GROMACS .gro file of C-alpha atoms in nm:
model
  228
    1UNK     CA    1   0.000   0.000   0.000
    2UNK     CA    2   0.164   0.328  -0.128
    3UNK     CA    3  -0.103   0.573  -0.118
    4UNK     CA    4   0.005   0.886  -0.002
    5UNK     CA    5  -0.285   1.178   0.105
    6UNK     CA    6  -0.154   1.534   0.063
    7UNK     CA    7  -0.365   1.818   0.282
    8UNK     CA    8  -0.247   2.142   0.234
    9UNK     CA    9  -0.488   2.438   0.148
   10UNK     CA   10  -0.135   2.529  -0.086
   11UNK     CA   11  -0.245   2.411  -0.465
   12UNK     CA   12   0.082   2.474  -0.646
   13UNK     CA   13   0.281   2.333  -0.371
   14UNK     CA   14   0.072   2.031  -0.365
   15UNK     CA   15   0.111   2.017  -0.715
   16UNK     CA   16   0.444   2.005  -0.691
   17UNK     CA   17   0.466   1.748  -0.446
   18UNK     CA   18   0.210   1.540  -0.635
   19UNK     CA   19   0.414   1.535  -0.930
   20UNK     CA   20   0.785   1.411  -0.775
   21UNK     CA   21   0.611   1.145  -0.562
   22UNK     CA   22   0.433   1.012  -0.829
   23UNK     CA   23   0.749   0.987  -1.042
   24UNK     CA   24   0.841   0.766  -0.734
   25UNK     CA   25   0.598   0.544  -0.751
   26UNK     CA   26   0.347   0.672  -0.501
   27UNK     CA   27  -0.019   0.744  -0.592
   28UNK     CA   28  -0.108   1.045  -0.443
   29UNK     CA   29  -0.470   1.185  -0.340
   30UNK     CA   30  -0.557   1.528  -0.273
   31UNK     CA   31  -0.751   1.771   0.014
   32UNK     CA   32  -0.728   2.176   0.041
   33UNK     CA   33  -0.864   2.166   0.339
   34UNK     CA   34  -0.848   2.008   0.644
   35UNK     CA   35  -1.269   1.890   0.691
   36UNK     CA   36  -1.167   1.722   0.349
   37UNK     CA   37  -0.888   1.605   0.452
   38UNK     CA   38  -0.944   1.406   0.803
   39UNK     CA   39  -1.300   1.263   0.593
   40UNK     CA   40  -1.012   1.079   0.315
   41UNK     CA   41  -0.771   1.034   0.583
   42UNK     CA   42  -0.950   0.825   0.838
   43UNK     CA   43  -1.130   0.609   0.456
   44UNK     CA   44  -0.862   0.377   0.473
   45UNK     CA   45  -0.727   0.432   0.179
   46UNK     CA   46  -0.349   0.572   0.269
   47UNK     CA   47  -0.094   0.464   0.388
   48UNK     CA   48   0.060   0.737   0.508
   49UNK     CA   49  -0.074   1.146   0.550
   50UNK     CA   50   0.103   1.436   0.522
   51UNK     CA   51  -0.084   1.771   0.671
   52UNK     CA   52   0.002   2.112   0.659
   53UNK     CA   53  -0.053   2.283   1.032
   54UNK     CA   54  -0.104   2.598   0.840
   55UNK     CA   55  -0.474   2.605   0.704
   56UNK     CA   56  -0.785   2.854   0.712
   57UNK     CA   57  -1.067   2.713   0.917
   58UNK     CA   58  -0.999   2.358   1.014
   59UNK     CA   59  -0.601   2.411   1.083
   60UNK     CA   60  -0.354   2.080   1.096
   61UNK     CA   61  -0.381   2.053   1.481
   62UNK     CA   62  -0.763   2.028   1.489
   63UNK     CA   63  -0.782   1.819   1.169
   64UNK     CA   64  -0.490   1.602   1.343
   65UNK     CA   65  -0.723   1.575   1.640
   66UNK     CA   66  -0.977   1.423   1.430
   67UNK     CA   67  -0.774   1.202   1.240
   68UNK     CA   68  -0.625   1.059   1.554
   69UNK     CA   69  -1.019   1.015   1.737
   70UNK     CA   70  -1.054   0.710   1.469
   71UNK     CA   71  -0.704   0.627   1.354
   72UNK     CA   72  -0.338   0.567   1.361
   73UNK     CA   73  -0.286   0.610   1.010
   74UNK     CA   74   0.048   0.704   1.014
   75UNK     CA   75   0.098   1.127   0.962
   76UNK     CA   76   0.401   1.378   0.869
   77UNK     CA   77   0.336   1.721   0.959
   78UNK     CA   78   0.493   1.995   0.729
   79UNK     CA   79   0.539   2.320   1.034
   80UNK     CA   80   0.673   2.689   0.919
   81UNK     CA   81   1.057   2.702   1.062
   82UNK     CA   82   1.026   2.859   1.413
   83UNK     CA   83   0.682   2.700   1.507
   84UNK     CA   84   0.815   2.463   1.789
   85UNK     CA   85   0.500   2.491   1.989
   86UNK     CA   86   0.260   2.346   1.701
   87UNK     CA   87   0.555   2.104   1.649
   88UNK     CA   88   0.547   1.979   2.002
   89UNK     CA   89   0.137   1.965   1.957
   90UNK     CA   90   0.181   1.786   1.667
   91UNK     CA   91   0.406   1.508   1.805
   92UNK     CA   92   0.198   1.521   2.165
   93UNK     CA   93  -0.126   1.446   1.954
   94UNK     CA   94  -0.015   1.166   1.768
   95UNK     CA   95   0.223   1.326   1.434
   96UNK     CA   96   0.447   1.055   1.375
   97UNK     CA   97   0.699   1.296   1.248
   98UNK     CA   98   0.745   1.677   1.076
   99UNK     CA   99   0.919   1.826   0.825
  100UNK     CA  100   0.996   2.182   0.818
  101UNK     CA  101   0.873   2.398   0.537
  102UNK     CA  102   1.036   2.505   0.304
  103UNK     CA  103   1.116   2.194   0.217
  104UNK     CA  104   1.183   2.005  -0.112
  105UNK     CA  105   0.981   1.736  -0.315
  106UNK     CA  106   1.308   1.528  -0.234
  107UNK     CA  107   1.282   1.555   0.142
  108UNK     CA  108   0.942   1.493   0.195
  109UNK     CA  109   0.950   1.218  -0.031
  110UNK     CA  110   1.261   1.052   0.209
  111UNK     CA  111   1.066   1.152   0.543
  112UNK     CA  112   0.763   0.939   0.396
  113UNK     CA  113   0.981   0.628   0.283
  114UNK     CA  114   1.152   0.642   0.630
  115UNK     CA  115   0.837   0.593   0.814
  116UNK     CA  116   0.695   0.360   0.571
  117UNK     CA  117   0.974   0.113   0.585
  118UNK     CA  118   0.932   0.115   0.956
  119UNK     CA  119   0.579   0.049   0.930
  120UNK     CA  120   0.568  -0.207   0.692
  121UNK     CA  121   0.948  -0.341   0.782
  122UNK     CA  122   0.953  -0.744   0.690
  123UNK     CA  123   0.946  -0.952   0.977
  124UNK     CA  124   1.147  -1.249   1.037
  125UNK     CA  125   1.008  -1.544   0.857
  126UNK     CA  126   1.050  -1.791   1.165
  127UNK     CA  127   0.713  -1.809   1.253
  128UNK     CA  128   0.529  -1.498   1.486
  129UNK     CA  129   0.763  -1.339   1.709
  130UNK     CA  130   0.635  -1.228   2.079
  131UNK     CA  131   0.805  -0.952   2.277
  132UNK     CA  132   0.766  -1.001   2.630
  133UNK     CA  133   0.867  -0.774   2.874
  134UNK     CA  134   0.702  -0.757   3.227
  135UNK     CA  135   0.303  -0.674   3.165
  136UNK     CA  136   0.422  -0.541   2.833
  137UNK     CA  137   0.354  -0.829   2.533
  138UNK     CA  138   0.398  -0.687   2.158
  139UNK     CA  139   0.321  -0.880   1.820
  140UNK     CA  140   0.567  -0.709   1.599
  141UNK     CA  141   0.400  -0.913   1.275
  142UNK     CA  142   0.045  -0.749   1.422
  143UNK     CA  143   0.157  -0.430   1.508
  144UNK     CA  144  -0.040  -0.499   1.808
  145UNK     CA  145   0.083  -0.432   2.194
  146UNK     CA  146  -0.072  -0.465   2.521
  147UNK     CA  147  -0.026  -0.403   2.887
  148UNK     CA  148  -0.154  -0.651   3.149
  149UNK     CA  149  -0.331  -0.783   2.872
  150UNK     CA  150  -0.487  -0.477   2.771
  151UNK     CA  151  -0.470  -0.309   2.423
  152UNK     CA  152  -0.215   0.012   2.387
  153UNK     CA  153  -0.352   0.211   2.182
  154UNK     CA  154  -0.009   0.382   2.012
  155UNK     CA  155   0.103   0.567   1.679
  156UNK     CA  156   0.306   0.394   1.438
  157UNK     CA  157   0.600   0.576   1.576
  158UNK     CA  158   0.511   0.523   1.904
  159UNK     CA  159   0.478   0.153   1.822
  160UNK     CA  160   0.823   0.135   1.649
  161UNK     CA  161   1.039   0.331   1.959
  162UNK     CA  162   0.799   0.070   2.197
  163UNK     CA  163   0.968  -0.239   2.004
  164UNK     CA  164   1.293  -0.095   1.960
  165UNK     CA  165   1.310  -0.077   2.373
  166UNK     CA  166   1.145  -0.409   2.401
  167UNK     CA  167   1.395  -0.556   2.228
  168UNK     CA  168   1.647  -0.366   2.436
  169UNK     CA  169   1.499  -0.384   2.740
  170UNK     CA  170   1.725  -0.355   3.076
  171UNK     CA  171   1.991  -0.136   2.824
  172UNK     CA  172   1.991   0.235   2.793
  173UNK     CA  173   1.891   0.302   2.407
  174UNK     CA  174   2.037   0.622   2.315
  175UNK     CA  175   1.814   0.920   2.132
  176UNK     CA  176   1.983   0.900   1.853
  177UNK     CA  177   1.922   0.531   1.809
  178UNK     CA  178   1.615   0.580   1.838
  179UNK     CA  179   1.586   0.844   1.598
  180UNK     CA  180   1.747   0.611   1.349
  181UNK     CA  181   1.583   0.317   1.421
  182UNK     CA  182   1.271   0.394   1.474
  183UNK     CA  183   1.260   0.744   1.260
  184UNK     CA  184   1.497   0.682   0.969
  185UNK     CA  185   1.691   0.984   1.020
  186UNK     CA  186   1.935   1.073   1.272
  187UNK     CA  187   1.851   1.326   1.566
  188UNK     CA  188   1.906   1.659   1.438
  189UNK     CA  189   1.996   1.933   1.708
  190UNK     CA  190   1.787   2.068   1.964
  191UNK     CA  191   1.541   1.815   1.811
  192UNK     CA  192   1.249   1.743   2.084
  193UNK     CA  193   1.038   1.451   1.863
  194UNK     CA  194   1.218   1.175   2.033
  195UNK     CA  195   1.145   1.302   2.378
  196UNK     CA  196   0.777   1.405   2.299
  197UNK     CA  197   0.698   1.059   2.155
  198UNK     CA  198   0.873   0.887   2.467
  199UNK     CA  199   0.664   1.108   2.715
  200UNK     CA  200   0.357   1.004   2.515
  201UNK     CA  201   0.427   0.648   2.561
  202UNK     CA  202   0.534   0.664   2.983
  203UNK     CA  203   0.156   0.806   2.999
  204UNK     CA  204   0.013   0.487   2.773
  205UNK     CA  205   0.223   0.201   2.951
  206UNK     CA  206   0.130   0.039   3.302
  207UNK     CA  207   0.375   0.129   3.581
  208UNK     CA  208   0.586  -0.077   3.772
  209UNK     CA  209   0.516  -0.270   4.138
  210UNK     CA  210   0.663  -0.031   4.326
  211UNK     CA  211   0.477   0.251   4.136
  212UNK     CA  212   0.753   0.382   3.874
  213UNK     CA  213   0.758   0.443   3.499
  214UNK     CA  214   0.861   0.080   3.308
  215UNK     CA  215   1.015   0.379   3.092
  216UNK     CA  216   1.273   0.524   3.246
  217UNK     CA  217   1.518   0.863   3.116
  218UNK     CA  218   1.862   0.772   3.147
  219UNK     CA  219   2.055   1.149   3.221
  220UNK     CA  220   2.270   1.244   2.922
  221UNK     CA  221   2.227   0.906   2.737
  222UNK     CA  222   1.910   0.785   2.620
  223UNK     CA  223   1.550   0.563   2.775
  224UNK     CA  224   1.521   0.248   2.895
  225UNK     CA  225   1.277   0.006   2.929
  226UNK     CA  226   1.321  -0.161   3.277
  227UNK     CA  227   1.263  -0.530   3.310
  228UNK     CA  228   1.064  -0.644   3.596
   0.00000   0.00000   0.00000
């Protein structure tokens, strides 16, 4: 599935968007605005939404807000340079990821490969693998994780940082590991999407025994999952 929905209220720049990522194979569908938009992106018919924060009426923070009511289709935000507090919104609402505009056909088209491939990343062809750590149980193959045997509802992103600490549980994971891993691109500076997505998931998972985070910051060096 290679679908890609564009919503930007921007014509020519969707145009232009449109154009290089269907000379790479995408198909591409449109919205202006952002009612539009959340109706074709919650069809399920993408695989992947990009949404401009920037819109009359329905801006991309509300239309995120409805997207993310009735799915975790996976979504790249495109923010004006300097907004870090829509940014932060973004990510703290359930963006998977942003790209700063101006940006070019080129880089967008990266940013959506990059969380693609994580999505729909091959599993091993063993047989199902289980990730069991503590109340925490994740089917990688299902995208599907649960606490105490009840359903997390996460992003994609959120899902992909989850499993890259599961399988590293009890070992500091550094940021930019997890930017790589789980983002496709390495932390840039002063770069606060790792941090927002990990304080997104501490409030979705269970706590420990004695009443701690399983998710724990490490100063200076990364998170880590704590085995129990």
């Amino acid at each position: 599935m290679n679908q890609v929905l564009l919503i930007d209220d921007d014509a020519e720049l969707v145009g232009m968007f449109t154009e290089y990522l269907e000379q790479e194979g995408f198909r591409v569908g449109c919205a202006y605005d952002g009612e539009t938009g959340a109706r074709e992106a919650t069809s399920g018919r993408y695989a992947i939404v990009v949404l401009d924060v920037m819109m009359p009426r329905l801006n991309g923070i509300e239309t995120l807000r409805r997207i993310r009511a009735c799915s975790h289709v996976p979504v790249l935000m495109l923010t004006g340079r300097g907004d870090d507090a829509d940014r932060i919104l973004g990510l703290e609402l359930g963006a998977d990821d942003y790209v700063t505009k101006p940006c070019t056909p080129r880089e967008l088209t990266a940013r959506v490969r990059a969380i693609l491939r994580r999505t729909n990343a091959p599993r091993d062809e063993g047989g199902a693998i289980t990730l069991a750590v503590g109340k925490l149980t994740m089917l990688p193959e299902q995208r599907r994780a649960t606490w105490d045997g009840k359903l997390l509802e996460l992003t994609s992103t959120e899902f992909n940082l989850l499993e890259i600490l599961a399988r590293n549980a009890g070992r500091t994971v550094s940021k930019n590991e997890l930017s790589e891993q789980g983002l496709g691109r390495p932390l840039a500076r002063f770069d606060r999407n790792i941090d927002v997505h990990l304080s997104s998931l501490r409030h979705k998972l269970g706590t420990l025994s004695d009443g701690r985070s399983c998710l724990q910051t490490v100063y200076r060096q990364g998170y880590q999952l704590i085995r129990e």
